[in-house]
PDB file of C-alpha atoms in Angstrom:
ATOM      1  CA  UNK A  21      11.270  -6.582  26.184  1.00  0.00           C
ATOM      2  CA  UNK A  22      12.627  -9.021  23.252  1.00  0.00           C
ATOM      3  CA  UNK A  23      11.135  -8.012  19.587  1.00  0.00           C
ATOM      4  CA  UNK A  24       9.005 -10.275  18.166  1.00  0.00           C
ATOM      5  CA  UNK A  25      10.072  -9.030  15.327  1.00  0.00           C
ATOM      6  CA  UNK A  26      13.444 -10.394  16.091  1.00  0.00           C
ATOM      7  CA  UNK A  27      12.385 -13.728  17.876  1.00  0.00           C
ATOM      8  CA  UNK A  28      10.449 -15.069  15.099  1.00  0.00           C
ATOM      9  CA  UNK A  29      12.265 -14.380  12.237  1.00  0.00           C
ATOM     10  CA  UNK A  30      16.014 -15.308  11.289  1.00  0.00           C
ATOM     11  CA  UNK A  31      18.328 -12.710  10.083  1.00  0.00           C
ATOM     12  CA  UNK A  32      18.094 -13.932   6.332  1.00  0.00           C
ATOM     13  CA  UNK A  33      14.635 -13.323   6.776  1.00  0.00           C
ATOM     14  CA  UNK A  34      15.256  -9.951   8.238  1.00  0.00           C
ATOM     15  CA  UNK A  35      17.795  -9.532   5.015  1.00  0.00           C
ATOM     16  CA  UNK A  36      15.224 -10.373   2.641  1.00  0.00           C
ATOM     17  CA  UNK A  37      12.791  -8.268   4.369  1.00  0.00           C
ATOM     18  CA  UNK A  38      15.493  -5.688   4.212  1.00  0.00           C
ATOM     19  CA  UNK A  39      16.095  -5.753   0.517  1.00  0.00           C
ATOM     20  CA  UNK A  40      12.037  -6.169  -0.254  1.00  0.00           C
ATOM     21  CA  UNK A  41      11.213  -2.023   1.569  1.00  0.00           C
ATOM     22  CA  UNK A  42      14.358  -0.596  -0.047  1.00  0.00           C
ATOM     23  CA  UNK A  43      13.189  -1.596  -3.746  1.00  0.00           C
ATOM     24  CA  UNK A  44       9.681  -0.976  -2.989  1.00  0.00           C
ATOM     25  CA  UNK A  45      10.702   2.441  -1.341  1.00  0.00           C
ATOM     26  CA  UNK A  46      12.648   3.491  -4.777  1.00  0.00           C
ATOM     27  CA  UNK A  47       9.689   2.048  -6.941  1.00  0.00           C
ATOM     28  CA  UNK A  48       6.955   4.254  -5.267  1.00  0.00           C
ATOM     29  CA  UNK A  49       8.993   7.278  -6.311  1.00  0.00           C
ATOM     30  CA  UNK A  50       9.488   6.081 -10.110  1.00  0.00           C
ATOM     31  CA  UNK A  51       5.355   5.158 -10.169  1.00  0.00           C
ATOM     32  CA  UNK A  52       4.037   7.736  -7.167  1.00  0.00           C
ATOM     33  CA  UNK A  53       2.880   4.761  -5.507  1.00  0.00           C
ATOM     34  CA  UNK A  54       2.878   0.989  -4.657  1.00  0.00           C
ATOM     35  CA  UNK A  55       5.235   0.368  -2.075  1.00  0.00           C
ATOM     36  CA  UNK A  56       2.882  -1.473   0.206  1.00  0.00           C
ATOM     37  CA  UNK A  57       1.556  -3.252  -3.084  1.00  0.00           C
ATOM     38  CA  UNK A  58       4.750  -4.203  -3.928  1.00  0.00           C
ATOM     39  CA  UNK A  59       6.372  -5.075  -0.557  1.00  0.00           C
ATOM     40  CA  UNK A  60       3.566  -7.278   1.367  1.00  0.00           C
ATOM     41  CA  UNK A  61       3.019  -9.510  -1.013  1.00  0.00           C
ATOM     42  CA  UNK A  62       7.167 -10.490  -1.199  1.00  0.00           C
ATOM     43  CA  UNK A  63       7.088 -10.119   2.914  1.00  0.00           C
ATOM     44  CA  UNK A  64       4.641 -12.694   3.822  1.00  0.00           C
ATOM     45  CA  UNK A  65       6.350 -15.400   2.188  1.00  0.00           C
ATOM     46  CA  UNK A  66       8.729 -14.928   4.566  1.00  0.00           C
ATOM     47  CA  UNK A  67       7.629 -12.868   7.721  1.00  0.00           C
ATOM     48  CA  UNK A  68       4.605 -12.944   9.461  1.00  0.00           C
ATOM     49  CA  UNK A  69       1.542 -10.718   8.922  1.00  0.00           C
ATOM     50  CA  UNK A  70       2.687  -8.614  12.466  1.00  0.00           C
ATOM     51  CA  UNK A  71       5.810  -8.431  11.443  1.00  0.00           C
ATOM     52  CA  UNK A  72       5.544  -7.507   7.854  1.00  0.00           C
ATOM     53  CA  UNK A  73       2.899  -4.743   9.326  1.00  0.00           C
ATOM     54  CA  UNK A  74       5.760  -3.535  11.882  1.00  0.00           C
ATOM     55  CA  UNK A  75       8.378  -3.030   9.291  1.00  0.00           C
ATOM     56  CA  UNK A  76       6.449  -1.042   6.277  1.00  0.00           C
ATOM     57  CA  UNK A  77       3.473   0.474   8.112  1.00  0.00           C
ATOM     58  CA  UNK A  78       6.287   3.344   9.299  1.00  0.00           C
ATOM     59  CA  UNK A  79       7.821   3.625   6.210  1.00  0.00           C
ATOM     60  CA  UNK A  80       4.638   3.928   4.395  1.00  0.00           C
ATOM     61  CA  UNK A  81       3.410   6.662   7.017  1.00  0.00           C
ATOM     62  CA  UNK A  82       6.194   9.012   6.074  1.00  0.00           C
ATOM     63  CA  UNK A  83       6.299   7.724   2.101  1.00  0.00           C
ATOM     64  CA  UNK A  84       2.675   8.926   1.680  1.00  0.00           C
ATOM     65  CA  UNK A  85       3.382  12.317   3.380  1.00  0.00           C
ATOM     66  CA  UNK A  86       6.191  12.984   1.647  1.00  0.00           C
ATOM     67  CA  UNK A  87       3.963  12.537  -1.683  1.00  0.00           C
ATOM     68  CA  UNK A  88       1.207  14.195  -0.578  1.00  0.00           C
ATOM     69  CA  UNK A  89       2.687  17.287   1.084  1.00  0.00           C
ATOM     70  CA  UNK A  90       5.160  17.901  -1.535  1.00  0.00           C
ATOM     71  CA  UNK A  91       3.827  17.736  -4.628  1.00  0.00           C
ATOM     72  CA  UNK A  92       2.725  20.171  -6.982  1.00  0.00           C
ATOM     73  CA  UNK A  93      -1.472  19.148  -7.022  1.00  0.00           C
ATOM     74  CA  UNK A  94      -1.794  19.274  -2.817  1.00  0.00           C
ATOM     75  CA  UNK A  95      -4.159  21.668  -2.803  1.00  0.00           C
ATOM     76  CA  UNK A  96      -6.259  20.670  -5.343  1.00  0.00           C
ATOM     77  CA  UNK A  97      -6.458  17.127  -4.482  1.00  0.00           C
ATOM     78  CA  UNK A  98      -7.169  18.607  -0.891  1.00  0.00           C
ATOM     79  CA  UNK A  99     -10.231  20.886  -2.241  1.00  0.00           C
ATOM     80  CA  UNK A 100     -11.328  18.176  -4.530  1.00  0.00           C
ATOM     81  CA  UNK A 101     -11.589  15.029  -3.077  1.00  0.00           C
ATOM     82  CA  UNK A 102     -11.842  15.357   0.908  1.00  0.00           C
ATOM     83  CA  UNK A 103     -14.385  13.223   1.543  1.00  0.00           C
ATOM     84  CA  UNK A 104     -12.188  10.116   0.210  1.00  0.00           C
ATOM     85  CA  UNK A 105      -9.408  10.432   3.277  1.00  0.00           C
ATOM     86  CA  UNK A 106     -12.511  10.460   5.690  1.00  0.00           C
ATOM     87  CA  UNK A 107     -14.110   7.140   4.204  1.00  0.00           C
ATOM     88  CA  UNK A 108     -10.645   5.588   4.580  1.00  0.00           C
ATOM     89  CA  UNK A 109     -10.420   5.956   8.261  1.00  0.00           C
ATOM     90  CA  UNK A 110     -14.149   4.462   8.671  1.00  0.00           C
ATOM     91  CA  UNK A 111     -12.751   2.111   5.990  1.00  0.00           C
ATOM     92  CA  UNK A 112      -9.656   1.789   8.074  1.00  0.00           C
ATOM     93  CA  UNK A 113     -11.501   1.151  11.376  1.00  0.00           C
ATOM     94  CA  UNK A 114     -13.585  -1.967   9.802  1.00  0.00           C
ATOM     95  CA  UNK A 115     -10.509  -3.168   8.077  1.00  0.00           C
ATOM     96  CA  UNK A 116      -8.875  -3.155  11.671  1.00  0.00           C
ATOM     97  CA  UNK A 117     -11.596  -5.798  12.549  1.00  0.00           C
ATOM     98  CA  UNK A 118     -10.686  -7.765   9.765  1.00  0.00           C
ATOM     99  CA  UNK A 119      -6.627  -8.165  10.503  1.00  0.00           C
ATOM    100  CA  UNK A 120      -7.482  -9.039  14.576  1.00  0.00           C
ATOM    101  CA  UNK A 121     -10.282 -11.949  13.530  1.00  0.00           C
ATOM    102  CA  UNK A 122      -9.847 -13.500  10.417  1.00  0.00           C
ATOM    103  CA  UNK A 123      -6.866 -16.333  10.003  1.00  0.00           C
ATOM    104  CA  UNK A 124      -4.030 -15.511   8.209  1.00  0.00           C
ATOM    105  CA  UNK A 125      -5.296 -18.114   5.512  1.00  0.00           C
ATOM    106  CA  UNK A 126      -8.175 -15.468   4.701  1.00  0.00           C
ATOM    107  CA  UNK A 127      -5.820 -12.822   4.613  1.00  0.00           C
ATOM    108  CA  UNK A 128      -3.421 -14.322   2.343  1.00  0.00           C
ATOM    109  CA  UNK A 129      -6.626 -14.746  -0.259  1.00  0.00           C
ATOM    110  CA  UNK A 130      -7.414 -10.923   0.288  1.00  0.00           C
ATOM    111  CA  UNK A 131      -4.186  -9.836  -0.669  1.00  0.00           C
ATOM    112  CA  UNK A 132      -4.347 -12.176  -3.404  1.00  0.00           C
ATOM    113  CA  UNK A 133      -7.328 -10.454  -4.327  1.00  0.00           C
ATOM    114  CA  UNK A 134      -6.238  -6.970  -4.004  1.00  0.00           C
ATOM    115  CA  UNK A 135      -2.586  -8.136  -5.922  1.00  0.00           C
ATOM    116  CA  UNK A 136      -5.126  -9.391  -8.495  1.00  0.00           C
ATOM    117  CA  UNK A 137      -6.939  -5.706  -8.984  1.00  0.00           C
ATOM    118  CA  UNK A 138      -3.720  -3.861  -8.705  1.00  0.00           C
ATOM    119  CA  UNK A 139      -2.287  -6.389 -12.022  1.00  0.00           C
ATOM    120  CA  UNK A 140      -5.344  -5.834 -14.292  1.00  0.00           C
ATOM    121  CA  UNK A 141      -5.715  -1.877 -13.979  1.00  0.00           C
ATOM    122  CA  UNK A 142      -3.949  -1.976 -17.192  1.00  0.00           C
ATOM    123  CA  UNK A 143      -6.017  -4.438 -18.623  1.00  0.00           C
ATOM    124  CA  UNK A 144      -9.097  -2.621 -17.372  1.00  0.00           C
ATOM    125  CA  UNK A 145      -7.853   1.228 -18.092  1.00  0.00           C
ATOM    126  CA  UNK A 146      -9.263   0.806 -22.007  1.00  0.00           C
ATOM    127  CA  UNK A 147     -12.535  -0.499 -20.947  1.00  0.00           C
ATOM    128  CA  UNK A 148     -13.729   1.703 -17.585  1.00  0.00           C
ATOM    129  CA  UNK A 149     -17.038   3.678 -18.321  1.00  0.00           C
ATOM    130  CA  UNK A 150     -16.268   7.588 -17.537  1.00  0.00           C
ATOM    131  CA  UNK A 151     -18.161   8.446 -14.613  1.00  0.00           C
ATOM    132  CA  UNK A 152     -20.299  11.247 -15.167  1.00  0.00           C
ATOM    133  CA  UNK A 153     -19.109  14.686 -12.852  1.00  0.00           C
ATOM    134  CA  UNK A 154     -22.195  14.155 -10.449  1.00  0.00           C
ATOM    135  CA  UNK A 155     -21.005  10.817  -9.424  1.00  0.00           C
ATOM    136  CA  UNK A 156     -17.403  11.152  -8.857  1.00  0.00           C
ATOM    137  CA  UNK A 157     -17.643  12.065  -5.664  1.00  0.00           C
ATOM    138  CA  UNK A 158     -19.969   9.668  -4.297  1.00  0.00           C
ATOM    139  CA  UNK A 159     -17.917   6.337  -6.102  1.00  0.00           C
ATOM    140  CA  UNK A 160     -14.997   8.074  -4.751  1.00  0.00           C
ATOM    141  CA  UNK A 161     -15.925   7.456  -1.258  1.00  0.00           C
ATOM    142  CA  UNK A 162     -17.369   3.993  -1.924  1.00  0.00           C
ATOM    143  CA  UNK A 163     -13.963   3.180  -3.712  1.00  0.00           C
ATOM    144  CA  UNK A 164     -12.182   5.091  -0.505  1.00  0.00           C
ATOM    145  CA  UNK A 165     -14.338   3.008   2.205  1.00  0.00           C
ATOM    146  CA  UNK A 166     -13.216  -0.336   0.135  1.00  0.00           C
ATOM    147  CA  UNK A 167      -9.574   0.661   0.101  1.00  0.00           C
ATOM    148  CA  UNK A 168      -9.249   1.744   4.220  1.00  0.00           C
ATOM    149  CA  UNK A 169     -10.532  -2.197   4.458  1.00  0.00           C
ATOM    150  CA  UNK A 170      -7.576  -3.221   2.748  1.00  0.00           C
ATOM    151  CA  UNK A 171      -5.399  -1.064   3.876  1.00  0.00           C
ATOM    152  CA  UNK A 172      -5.635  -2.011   7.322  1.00  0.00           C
ATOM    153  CA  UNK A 173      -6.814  -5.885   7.013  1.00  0.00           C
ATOM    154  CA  UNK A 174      -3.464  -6.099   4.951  1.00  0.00           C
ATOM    155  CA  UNK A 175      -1.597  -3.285   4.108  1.00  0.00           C
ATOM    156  CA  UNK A 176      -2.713  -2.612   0.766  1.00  0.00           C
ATOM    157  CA  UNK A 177      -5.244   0.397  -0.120  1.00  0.00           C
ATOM    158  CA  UNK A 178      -3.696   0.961  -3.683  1.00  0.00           C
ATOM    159  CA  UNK A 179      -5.680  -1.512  -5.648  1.00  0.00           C
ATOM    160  CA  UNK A 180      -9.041   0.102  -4.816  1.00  0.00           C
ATOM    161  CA  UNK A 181      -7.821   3.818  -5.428  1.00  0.00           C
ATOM    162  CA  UNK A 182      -6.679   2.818  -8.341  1.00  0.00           C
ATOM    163  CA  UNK A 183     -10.183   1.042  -9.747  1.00  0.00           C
ATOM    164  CA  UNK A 184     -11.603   3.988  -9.356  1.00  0.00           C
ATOM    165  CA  UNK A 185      -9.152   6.193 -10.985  1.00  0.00           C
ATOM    166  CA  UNK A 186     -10.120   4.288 -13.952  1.00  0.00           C
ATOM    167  CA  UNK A 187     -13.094   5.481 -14.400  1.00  0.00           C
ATOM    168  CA  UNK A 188     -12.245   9.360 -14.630  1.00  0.00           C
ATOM    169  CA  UNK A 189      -9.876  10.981 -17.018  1.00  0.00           C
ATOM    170  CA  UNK A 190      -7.952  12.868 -14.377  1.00  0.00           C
ATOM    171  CA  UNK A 191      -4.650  13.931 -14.830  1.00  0.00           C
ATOM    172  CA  UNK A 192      -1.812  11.417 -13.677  1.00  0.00           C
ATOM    173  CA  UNK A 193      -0.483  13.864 -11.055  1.00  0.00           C
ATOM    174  CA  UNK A 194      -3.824  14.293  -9.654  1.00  0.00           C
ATOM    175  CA  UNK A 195      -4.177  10.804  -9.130  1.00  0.00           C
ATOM    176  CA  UNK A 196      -0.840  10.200  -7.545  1.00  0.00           C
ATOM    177  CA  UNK A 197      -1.324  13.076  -4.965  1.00  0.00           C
ATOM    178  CA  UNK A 198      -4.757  12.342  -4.056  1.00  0.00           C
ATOM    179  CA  UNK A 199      -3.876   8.009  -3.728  1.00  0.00           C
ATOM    180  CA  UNK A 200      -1.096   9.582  -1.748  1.00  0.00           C
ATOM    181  CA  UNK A 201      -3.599  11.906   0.887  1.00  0.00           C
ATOM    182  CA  UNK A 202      -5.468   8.665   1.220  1.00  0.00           C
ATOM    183  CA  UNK A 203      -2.551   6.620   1.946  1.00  0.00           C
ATOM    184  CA  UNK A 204      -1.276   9.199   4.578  1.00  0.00           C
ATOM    185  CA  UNK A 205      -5.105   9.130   6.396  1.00  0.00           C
ATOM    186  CA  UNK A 206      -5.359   5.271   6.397  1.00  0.00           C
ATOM    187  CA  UNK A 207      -1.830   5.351   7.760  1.00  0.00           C
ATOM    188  CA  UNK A 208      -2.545   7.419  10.692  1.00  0.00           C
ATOM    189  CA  UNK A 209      -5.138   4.768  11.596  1.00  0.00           C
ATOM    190  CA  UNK A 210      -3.339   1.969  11.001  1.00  0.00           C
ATOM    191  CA  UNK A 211      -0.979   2.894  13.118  1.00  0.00           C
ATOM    192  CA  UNK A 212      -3.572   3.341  15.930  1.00  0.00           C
ATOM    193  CA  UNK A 213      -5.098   0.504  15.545  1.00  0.00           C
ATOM    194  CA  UNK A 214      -1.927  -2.020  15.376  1.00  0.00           C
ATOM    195  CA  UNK A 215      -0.503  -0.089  18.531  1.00  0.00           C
ATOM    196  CA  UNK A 216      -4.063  -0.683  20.207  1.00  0.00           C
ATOM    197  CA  UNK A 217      -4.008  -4.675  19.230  1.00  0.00           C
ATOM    198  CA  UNK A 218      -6.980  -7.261  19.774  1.00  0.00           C
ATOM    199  CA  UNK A 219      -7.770 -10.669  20.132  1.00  0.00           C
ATOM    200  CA  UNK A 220      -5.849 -12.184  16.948  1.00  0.00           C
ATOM    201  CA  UNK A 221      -2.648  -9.992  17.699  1.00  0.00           C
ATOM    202  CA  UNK A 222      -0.956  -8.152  20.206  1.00  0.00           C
ATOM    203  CA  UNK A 223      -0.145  -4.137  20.653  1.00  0.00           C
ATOM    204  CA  UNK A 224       2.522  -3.379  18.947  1.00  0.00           C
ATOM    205  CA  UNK A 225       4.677  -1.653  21.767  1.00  0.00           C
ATOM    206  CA  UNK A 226       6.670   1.731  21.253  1.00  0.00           C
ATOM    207  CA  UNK A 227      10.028   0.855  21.046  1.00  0.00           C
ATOM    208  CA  UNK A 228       8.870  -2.068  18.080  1.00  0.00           C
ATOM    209  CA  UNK A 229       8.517   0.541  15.743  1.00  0.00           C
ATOM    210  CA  UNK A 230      12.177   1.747  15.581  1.00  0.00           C
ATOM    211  CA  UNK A 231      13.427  -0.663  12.950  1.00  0.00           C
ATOM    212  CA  UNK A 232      10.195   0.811  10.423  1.00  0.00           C
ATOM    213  CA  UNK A 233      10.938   4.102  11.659  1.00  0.00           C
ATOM    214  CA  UNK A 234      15.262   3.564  11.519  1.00  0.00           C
ATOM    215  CA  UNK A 235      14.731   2.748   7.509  1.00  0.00           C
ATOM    216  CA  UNK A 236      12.187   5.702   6.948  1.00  0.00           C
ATOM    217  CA  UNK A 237      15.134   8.165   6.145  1.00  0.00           C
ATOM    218  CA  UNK A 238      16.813   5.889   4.055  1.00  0.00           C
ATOM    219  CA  UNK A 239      13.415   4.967   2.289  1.00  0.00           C
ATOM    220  CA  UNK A 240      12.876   8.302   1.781  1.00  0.00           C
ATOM    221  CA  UNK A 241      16.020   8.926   0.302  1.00  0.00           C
ATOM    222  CA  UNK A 242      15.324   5.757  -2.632  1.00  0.00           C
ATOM    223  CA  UNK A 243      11.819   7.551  -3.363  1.00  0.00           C
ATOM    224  CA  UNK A 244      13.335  11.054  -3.917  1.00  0.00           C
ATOM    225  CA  UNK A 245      15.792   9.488  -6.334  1.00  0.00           C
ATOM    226  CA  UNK A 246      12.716   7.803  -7.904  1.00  0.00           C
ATOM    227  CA  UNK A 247      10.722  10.599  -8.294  1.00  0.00           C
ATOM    228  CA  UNK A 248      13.968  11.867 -10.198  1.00  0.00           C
ATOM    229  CA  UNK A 249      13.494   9.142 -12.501  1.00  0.00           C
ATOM    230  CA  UNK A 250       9.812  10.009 -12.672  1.00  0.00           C
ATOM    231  CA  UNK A 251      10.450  13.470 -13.840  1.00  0.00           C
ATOM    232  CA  UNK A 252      13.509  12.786 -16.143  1.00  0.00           C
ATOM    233  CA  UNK A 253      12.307   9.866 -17.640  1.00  0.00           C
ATOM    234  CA  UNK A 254       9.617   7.122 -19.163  1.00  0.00           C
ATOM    235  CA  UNK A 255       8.373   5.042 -16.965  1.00  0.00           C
ATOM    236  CA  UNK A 256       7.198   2.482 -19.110  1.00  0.00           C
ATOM    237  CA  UNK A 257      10.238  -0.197 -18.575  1.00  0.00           C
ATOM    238  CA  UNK A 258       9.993  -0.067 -14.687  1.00  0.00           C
ATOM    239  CA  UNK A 259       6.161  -0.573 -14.789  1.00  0.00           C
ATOM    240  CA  UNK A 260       6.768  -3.471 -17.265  1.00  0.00           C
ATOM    241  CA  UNK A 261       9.607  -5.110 -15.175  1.00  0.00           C
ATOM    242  CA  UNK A 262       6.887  -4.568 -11.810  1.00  0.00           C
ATOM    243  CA  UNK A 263       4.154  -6.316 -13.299  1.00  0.00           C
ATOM    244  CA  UNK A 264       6.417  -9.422 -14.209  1.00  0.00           C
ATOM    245  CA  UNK A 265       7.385  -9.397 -10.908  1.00  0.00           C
ATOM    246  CA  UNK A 266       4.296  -9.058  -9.297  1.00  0.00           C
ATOM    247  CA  UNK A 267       2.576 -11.254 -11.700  1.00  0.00           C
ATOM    248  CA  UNK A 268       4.767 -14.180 -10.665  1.00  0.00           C
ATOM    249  CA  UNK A 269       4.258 -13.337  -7.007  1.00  0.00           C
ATOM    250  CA  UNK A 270       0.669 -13.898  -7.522  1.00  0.00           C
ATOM    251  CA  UNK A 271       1.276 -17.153  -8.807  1.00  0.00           C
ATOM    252  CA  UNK A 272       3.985 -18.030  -6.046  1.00  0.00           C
ATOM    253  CA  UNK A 273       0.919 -16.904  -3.412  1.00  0.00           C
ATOM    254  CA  UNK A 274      -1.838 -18.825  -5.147  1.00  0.00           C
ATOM    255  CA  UNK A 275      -0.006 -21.880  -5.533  1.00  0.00           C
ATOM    256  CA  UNK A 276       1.079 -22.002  -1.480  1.00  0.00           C
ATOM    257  CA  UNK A 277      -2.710 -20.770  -0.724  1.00  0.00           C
ATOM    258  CA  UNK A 278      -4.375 -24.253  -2.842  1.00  0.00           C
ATOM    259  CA  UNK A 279      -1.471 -26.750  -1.335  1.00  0.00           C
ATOM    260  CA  UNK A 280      -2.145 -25.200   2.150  1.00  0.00           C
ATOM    261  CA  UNK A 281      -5.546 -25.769   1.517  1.00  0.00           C
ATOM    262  CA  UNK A 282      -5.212 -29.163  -0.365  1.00  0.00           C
TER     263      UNK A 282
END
């Protein structure tokens, strides 16, 4: 059977694609997260939705468990927060819905969207309310259903997390380890769901997940040397040098979403 992975993209694309998961790989290890926030955005200029899908969704699988099952707050984020890696596989299941029906037009706009809340956390951190303890968990679901949708409409659950991270004064580990447990759950579905297919695209067969699952160990590798960096080292510069980058991708995106639309 002939890839489409290979049919409908040209090696520079592949290149590009290439170079896009290795950065993003090393930059979820310096930041605990964001690979699929920083790699789909820079994909789909290139590759297709499918495509992009079939090259990070294995990466991400085994990037998320690697963070979650070796980290230092497992346990407590396990204890904790359970009921958020439920509501992202009902999340998950709706957001599958999304990705077979809607146009890629409408899914360009969502990861605009999500690009969008993933750029202003910052912004936002000084401002959140603190939730009071009796509501945590409840938000945290809502905010968990919210982020499966995204995660498996278009490969992005970290914005949502994220928003409502703000809003408690948690300690950074925490956060990374329970975004991570999330990540891993919505994973598992996603990868389900694309290898079941529907109407707007087709199963991903077997052997198309080799090249995601060929650059896990070497994505691996780049996050273990970030989470070096992590340990050793402010991470202020990298975050700053992210943002720019992302920043101008959502420009980039918005621009080629009004001329396709113009």
């Amino acid at each position: 059977m002939e890839f489409l992975l290979f049919s409908e993209n040209s090696g520079l694309e592949l290149l590009w694609a290439l170079t896009v998961i290795l950065l993003a790989a090393y930059a979820h290890g310096v930041l605990g997260l964001g690979f699929v926030s920083v790699a789909m955005p820079l994909l789909v200029f290139s590759l297709s939705f499918r495509s992009a899908m079939i090259l990070t969704v294995p990466v991400a699988f085994f990037l998320s468990a690697r963070m979650t099952f070796f980290g230092s707050k497992t346990k407590e984020a396990l204890l904790g927060f359970w009921p958020m890696p439920i509501l992202m596989i009902l999340g998950g299941l709706s957001g599958a819905w999304l990705y077979q029906n809607l146009p890629t037009e409408a899914l360009m706009w969502i990861i605009l969207g999500a690009l969008a809340v993933f750029l202003s956390v910052d912004h936002l951190r000084s401002k959140a309310p603190q939730l009071p303890e009796p509501w945590i968990l409840p938000v945290s679901a809502f905010f968990a259903f919210l982020a499966g949708n995204t995660e498996a409409s278009v490969n992005m659950g970290a914005p949502f997390l994220l928003l409502f991270f703000l809003l408690t004064n948690l300690a950074p580990q925490l956060i990374v380890q329970v975004c991570n447990l999330c990540f891993f759950t919505g994973k598992v579905v996603h990868i389900v769901t694309l290898s079941i297919g529907g109407p707007g695209n087709p199963a991903v067969q077997l052997e198309e997940w080799i090249p995601g699952l060929i650059l896990a160990p070497l994505c691996l590798y780049l996050c273990n040397k970030g989470v070096r960096v992590r340990e050793r080292v402010s991470v202020e510069t990298y975050r700053k040098w992210l943002k720019g980058i992302l920043w101008l991708v959502a420009l980039v995106l918005l621009s080629r979403l009004v001329l396709a639309e113009g």
